[in-house]
mmCIF file of C-alpha atoms and ligand atoms in Angstrom:
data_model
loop_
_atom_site.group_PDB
_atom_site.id
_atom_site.type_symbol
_atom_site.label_atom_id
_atom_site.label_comp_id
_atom_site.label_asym_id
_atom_site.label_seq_id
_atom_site.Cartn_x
_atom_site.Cartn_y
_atom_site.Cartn_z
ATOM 1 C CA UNK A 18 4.558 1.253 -24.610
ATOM 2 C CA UNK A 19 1.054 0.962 -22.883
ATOM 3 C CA UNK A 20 -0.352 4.264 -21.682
ATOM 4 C CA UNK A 21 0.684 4.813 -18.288
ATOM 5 C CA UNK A 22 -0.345 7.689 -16.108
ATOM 6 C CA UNK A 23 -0.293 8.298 -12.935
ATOM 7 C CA UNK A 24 -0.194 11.595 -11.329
ATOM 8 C CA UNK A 25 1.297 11.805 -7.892
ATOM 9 C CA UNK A 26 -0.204 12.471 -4.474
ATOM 10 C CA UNK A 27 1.472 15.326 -2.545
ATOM 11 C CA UNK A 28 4.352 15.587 -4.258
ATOM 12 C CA UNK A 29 5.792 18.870 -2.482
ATOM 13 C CA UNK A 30 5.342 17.383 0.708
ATOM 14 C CA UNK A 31 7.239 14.171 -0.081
ATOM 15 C CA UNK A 32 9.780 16.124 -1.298
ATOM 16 C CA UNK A 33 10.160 18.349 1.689
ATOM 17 C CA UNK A 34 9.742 15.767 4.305
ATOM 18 C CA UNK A 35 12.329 13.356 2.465
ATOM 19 C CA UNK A 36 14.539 16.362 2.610
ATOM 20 C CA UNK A 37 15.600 15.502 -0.821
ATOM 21 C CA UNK A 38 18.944 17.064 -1.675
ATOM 22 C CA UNK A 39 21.760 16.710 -4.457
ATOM 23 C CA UNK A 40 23.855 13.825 -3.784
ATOM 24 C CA UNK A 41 21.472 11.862 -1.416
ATOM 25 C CA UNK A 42 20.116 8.290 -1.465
ATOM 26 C CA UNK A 43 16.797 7.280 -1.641
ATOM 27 C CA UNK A 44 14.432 4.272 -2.436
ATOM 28 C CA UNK A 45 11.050 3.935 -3.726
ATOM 29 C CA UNK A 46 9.675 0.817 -2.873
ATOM 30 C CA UNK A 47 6.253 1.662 -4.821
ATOM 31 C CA UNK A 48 7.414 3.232 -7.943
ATOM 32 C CA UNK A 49 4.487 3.313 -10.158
ATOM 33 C CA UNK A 50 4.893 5.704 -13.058
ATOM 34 C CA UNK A 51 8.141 6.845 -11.675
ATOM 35 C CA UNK A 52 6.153 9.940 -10.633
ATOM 36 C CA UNK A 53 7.800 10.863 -7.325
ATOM 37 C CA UNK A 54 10.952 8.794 -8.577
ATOM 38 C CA UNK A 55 11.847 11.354 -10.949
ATOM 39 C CA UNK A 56 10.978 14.204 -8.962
ATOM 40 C CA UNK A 57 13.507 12.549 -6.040
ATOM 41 C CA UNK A 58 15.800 12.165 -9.051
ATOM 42 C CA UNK A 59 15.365 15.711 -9.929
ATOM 43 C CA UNK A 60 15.765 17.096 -7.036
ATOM 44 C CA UNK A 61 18.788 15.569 -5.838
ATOM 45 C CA UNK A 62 20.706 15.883 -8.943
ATOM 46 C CA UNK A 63 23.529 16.295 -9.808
ATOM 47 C CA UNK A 64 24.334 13.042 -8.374
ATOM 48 C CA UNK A 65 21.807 11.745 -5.980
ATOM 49 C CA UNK A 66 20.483 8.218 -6.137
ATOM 50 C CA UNK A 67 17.390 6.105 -6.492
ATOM 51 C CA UNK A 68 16.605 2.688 -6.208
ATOM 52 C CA UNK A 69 13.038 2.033 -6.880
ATOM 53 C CA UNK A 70 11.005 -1.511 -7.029
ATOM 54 C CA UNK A 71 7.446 -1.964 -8.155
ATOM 55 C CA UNK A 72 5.314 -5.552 -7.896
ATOM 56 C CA UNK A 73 3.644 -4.792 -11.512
ATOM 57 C CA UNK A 74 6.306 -5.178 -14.536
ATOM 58 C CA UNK A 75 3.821 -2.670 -16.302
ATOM 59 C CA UNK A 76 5.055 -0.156 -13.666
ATOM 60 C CA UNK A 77 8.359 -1.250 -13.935
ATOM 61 C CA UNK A 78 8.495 -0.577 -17.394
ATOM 62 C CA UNK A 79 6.653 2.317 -17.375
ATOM 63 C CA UNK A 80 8.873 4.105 -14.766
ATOM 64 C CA UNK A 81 12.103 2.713 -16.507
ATOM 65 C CA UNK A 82 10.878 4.895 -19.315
ATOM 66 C CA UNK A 83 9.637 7.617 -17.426
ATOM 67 C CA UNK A 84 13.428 7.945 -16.007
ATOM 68 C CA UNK A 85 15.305 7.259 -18.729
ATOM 69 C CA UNK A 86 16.808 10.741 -18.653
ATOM 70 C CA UNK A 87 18.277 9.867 -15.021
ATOM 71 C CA UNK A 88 20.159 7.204 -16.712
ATOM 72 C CA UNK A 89 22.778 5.810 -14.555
ATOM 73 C CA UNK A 90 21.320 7.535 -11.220
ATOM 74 C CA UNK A 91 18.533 4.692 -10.865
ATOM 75 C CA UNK A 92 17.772 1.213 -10.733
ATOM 76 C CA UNK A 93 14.761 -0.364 -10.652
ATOM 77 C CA UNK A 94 13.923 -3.922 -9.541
ATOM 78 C CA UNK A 95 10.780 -5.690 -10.110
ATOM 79 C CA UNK A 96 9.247 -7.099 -6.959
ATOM 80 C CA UNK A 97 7.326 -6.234 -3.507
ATOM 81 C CA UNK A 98 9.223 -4.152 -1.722
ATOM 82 C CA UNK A 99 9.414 -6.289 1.694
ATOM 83 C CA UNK A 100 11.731 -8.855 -0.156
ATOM 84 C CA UNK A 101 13.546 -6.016 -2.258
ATOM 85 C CA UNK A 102 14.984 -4.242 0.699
ATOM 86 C CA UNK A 103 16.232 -7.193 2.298
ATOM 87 C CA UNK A 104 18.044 -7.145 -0.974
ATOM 88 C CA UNK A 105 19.655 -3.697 -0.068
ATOM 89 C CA UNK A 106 22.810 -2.609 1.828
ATOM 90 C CA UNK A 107 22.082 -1.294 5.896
ATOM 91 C CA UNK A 108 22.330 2.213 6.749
ATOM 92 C CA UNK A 109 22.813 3.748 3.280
ATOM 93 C CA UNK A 110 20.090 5.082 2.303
ATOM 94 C CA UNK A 111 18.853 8.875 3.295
ATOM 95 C CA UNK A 112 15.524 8.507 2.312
ATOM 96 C CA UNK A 113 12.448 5.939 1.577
ATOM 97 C CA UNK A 114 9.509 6.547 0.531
ATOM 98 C CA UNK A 115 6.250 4.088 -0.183
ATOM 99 C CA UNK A 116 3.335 5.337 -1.682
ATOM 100 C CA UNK A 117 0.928 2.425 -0.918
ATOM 101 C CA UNK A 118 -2.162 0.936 -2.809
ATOM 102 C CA UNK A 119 -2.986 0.665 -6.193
ATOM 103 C CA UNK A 120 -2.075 3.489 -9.255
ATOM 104 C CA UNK A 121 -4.452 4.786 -11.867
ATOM 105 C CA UNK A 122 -3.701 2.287 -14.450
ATOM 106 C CA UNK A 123 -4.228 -0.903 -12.729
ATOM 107 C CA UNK A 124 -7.536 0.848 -11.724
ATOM 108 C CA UNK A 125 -8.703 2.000 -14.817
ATOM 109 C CA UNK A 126 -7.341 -1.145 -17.226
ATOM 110 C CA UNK A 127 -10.341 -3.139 -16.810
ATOM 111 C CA UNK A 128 -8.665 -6.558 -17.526
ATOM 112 C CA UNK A 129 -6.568 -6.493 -14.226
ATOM 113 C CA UNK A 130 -10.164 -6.604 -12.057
ATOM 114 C CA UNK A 131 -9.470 -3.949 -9.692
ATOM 115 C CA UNK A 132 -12.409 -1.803 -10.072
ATOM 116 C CA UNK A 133 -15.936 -2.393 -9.668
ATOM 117 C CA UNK A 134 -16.685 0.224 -11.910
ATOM 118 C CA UNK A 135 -15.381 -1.563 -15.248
ATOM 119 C CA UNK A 136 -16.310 -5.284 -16.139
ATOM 120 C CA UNK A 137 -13.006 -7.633 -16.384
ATOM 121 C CA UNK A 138 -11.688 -10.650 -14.965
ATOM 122 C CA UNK A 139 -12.012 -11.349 -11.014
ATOM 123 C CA UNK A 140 -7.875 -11.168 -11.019
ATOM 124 C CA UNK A 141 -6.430 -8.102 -8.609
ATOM 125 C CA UNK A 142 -3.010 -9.307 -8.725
ATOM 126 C CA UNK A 143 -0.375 -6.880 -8.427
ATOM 127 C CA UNK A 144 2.323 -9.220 -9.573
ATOM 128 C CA UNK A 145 0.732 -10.710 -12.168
ATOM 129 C CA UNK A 146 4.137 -13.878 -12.082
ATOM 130 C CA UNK A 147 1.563 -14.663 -9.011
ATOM 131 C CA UNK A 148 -0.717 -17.957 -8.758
ATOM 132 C CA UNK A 149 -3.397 -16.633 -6.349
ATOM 133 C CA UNK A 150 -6.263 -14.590 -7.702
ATOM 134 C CA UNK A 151 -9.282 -12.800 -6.425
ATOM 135 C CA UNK A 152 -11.556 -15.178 -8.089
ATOM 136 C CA UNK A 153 -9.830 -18.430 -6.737
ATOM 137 C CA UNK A 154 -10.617 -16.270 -3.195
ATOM 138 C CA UNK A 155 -14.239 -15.845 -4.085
ATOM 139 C CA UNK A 156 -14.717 -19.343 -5.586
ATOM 140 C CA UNK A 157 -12.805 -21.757 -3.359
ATOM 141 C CA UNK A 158 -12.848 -20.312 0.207
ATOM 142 C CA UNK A 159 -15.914 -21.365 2.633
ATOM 143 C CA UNK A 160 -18.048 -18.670 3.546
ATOM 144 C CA UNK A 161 -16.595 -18.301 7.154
ATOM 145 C CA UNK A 162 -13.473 -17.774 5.358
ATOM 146 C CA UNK A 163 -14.599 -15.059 2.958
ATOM 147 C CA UNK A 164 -16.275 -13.026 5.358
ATOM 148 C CA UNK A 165 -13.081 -12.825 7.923
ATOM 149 C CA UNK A 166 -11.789 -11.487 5.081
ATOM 150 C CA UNK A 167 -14.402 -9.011 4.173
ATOM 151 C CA UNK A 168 -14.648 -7.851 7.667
ATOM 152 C CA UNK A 169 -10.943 -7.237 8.813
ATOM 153 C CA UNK A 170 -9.317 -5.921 5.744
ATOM 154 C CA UNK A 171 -12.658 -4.074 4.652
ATOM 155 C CA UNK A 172 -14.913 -3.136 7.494
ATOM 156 C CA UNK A 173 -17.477 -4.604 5.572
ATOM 157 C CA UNK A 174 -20.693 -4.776 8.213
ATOM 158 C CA UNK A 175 -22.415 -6.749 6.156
ATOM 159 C CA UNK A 176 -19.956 -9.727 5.800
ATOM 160 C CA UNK A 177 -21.470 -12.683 6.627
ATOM 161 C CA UNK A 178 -24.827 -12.068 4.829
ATOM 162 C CA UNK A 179 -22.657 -11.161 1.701
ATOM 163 C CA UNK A 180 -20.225 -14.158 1.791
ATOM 164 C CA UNK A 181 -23.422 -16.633 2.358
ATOM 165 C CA UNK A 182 -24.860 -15.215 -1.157
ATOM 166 C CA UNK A 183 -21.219 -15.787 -2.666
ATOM 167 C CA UNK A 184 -21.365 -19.072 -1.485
ATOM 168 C CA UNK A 185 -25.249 -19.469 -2.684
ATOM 169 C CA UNK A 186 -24.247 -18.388 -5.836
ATOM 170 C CA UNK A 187 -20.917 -19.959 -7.546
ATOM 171 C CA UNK A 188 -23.226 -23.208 -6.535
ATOM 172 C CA UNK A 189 -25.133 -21.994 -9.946
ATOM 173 C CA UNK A 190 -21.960 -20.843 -11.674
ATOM 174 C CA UNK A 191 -18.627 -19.703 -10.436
ATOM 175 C CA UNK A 192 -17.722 -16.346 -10.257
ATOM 176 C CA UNK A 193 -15.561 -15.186 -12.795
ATOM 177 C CA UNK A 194 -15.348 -11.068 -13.347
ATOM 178 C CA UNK A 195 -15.785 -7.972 -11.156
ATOM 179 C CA UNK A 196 -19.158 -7.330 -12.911
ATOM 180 C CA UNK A 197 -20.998 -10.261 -11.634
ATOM 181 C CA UNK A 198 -19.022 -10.169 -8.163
ATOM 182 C CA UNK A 199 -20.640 -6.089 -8.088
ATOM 183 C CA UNK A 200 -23.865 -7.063 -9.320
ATOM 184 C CA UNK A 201 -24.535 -9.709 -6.597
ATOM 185 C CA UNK A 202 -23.186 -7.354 -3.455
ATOM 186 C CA UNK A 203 -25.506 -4.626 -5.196
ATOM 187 C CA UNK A 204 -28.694 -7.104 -4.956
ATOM 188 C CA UNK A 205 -27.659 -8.367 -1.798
ATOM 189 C CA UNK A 206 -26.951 -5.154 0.203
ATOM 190 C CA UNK A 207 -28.237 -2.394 -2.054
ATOM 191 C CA UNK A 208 -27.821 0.347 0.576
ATOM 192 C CA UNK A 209 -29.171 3.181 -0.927
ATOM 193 C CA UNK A 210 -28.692 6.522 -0.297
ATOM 194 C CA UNK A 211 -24.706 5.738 0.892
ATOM 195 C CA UNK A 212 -22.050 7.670 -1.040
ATOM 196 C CA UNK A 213 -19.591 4.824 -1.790
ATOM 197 C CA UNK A 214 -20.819 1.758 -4.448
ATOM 198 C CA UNK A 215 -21.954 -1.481 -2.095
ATOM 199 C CA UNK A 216 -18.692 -3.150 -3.578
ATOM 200 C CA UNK A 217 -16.355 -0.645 -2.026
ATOM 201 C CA UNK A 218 -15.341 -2.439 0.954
ATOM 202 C CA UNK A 219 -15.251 -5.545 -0.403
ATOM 203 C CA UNK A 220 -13.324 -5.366 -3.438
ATOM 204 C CA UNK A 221 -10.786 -3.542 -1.183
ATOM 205 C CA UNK A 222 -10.831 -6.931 0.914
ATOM 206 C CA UNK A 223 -10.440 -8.682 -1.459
ATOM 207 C CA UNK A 224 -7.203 -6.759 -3.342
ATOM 208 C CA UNK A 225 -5.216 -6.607 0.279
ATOM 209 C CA UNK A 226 -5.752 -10.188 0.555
ATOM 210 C CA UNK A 227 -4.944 -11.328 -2.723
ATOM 211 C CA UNK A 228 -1.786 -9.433 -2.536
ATOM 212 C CA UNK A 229 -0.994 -9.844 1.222
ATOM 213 C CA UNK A 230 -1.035 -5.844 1.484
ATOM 214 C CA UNK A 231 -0.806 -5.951 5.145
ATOM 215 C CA UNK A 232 1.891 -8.160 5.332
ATOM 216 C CA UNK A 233 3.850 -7.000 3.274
ATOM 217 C CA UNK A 234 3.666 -3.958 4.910
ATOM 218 C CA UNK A 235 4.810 -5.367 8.448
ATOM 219 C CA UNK A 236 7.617 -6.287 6.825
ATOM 220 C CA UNK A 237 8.567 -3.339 3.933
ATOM 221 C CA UNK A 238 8.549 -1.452 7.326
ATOM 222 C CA UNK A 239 11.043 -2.947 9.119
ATOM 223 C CA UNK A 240 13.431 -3.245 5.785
ATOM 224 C CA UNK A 241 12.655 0.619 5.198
ATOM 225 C CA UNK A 242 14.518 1.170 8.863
ATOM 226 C CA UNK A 243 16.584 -1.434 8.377
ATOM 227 C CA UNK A 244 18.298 0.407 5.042
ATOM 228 C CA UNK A 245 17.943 4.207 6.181
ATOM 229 C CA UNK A 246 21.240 5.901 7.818
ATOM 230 C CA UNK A 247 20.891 7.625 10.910
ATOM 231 C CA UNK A 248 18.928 10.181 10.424
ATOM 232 C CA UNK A 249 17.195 9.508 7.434
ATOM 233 C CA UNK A 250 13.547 9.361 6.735
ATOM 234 C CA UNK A 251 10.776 6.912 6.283
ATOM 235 C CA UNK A 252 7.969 8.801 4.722
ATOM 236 C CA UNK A 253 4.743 6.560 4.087
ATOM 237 C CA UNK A 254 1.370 7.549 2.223
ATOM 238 C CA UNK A 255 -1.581 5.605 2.668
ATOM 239 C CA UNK A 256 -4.611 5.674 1.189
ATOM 240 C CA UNK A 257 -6.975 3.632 4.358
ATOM 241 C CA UNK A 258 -7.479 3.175 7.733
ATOM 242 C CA UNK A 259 -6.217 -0.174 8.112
ATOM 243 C CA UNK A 260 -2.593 0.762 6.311
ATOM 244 C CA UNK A 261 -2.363 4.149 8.036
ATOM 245 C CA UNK A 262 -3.463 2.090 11.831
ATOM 246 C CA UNK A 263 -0.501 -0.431 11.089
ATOM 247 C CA UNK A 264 2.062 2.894 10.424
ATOM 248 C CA UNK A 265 1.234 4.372 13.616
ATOM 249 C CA UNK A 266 1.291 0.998 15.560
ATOM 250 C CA UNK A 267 4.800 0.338 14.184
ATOM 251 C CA UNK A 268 6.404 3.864 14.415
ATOM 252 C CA UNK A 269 4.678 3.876 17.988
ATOM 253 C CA UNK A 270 6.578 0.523 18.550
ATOM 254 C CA UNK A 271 9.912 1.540 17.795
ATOM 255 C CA UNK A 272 9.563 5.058 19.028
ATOM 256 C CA UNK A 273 9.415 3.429 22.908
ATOM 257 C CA UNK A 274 12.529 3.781 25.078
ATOM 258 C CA UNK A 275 11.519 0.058 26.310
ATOM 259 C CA UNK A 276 10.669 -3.206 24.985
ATOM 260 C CA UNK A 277 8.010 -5.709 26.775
ATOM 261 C CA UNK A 278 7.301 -9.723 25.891
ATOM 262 C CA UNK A 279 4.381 -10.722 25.393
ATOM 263 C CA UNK A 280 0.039 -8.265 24.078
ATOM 264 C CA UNK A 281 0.476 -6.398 27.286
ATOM 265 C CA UNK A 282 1.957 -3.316 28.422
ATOM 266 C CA UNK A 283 3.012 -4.157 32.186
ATOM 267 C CA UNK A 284 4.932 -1.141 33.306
ATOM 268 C CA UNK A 285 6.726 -3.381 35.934
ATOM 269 C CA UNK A 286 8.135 -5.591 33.370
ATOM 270 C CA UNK A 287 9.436 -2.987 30.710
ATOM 271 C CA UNK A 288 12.948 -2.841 29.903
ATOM 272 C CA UNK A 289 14.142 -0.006 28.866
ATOM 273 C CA UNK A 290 16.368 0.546 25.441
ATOM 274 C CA UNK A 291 17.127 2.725 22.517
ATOM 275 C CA UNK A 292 14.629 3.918 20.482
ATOM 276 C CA UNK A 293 14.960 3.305 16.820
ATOM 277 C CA UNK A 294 12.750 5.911 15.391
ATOM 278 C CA UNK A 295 11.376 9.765 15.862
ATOM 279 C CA UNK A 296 7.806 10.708 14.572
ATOM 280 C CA UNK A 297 8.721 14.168 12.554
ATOM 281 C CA UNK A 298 5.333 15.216 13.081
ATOM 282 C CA UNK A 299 2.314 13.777 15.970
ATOM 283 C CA UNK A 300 -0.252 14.058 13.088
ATOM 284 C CA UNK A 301 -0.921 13.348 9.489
ATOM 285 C CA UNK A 302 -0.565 15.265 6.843
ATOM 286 C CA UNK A 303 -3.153 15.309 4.026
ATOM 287 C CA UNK A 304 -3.386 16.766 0.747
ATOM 288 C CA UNK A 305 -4.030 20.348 0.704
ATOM 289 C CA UNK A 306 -7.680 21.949 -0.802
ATOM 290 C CA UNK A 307 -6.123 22.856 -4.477
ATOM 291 C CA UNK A 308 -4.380 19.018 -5.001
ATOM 292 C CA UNK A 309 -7.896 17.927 -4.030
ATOM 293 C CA UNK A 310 -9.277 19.459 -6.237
ATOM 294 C CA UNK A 311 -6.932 18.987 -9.244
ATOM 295 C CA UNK A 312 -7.224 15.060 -7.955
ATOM 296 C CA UNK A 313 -9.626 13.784 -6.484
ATOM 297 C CA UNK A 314 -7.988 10.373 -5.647
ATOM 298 C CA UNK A 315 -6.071 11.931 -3.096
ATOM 299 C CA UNK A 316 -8.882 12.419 -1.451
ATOM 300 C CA UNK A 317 -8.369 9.435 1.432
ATOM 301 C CA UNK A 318 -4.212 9.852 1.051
ATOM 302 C CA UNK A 319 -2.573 10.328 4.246
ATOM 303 C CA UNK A 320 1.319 10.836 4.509
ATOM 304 C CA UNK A 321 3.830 10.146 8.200
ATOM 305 C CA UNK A 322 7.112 10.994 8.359
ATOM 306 C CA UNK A 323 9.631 8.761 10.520
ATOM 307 C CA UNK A 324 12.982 9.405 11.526
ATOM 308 C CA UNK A 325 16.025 7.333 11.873
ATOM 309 C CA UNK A 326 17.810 7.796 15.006
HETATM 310 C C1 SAM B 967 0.006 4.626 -5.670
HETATM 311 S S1 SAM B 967 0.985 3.729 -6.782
HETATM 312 C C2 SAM B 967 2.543 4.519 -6.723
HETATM 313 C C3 SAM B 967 2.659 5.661 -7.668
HETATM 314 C C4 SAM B 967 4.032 6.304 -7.746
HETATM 315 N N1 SAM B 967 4.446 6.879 -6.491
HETATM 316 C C5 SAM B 967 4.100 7.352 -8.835
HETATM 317 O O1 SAM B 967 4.449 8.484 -8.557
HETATM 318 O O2 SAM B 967 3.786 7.024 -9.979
HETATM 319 C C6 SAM B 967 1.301 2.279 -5.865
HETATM 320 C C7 SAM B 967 2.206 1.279 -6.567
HETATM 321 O O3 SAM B 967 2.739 0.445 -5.564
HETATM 322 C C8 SAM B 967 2.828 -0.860 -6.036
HETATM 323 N N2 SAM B 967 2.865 -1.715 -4.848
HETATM 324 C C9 SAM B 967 1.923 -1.874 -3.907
HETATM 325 N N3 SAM B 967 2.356 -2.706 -2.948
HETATM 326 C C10 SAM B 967 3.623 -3.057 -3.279
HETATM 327 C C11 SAM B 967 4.614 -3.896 -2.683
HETATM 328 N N4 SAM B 967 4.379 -4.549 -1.547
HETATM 329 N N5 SAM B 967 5.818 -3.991 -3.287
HETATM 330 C C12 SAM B 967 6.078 -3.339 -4.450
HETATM 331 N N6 SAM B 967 5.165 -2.558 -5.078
HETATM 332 C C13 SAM B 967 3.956 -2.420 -4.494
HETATM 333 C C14 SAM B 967 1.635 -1.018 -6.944
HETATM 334 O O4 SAM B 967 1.855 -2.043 -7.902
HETATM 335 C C15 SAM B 967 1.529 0.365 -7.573
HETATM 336 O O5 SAM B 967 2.220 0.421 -8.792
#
């Protein structure tokens, strides 16, 4: 078994606003390491319930290890979690939980070409059954193309210049691991004196787009109400502005008490219905000053609690 550790971001407070308790049903659409899994498992034992799915069979693996003394309490699929809970039967479960982005181990393995920090192949797929990689991005997409990309899903100000020098370069040789891609961003928009590496923004581009992060999302969303009883909770950590700006816009959605067609609010033309969903709280929570320091990549996590009405 490869080494797989992961160590879970605000724990307590997933457990506490899950309101995990013995007999309940919950799912774990990102299950990782199986780090919150078995802590849902734990606390909701004697008989509570998980089922967890994970895109990377590593983390399937890993967690199916990690839970093996929860045997026949859990199963695990292996999958994104928009197409899993379509799999799963309406109103039954109490709580769901997704725990969004990427875990330690894809980071840190340098052959799966997340990190700009370690030379490996320009891949970023979390399901690695998928075709699409981050280097077929970089290499095959015009430079209009590349810097949508690096703009909306990265913030990257400095889009255009850098997909132009992508472009300039794979005309000398393509573009094949994380090193080179890091290297040319770092000559082409050094930006000295900034905290975060030049790469930052753009490697993050590049992951949500090679693994449709944002849609997948949109739609893990909907199946997360979709399975929860009345009552139950959606609780949702993410780990960046964009993710955390498409919570809010879809619990603000199906928190309204009327529907409208069409971009614009007219307050003439709303008709009114059932809300779906409660906020539990107006604002985020965020990891507390001793889990920052114990781990410092919780350091951008932010968690929002939905209820099921
Ligand atoms: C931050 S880690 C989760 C860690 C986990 N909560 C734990 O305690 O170990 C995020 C995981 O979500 C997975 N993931 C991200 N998007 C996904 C999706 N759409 N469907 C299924 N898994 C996804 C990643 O492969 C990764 O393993």
């Amino acid at each position: 078994m490869p080494d797989y550790t992961h160590i879970p971001v605000m724990l307590t407070e997933a457990l506490a606003e899950l309101r995990v308790k013995p007999g309940g049903r919950y799912a774990d659409g990102t299950i990782g390491g199986g780090g919150h899994a078995a802590a849902i498992l734990a606390a909701s034992a004697p008989n509570g319930w998980l089922s967890g799915c994970d895109r990377d069979g590593a983390a399937v693996e890993s967690a199916q290890n990690r839970l093996a003394e929860f045997a026949g309490r859990f199963e695990i699929w292996s999958g994104n979690f928009a197409d899993v809970f379509e799999t799963l039967e309406a109103d039954s479960f109490d709580g769901v939980l997704l725990d969004l982005g990427v875990s330690s181990p894809q980071l840190d393995t340098a052959e799966r070409g997340f990190s700009f920090q370690q030379d490996g192949p320009l891949d970023m797929r979390m399901d690695r059954r998928q075709g699409l990689t981050a280097a077929e991005l970089v290499n095959r997409l015009d430079a209009d193309e590349l810097a949508k990309i690096f703009w909306e899903l990265g913030g990257e100000a400095d889009s255009r210049r850098l997909a132009r020098a992508i472009e300039a370069e794979r005309r000398r040789q393509p573009l094949t691991t994380t090193g080179q891609l890091a290297a040319l961003i770092e000559k082409t928009s050094p930006r000295r004196g900034a905290k975060a590496h030049p790469a930052t923004k753009v490697f993050q581009a590049l992951r949500l787009a090679v693994n449709d992060e944002t849609g997948s999302l949109e739609r893990g969303l909907a199946g997360a109400v979709k399975i929860l009883k009345r009552g139950g909770r959606l609780v949702v950590i993410t780990f960046h502005s964009l993710e955390d700006r498409l919570v809010k816009e879809f619990g603000r959605a199906r928190a309204r008490d009327y529907e409208f067609d069409g971009a614009v609010d007219v307050p003439e033309l709303r008709r009114p219905r059932q809300p779906e969903l409660a906020w539990v709280r107006r604002k985020a929570l965020k990891p507390g000053a001793a889990e920052l320091a114990r781990n410092p990549r919780s350091r951008s996590a932010q968690m929002r609690t939905m209820e099921k009405l």
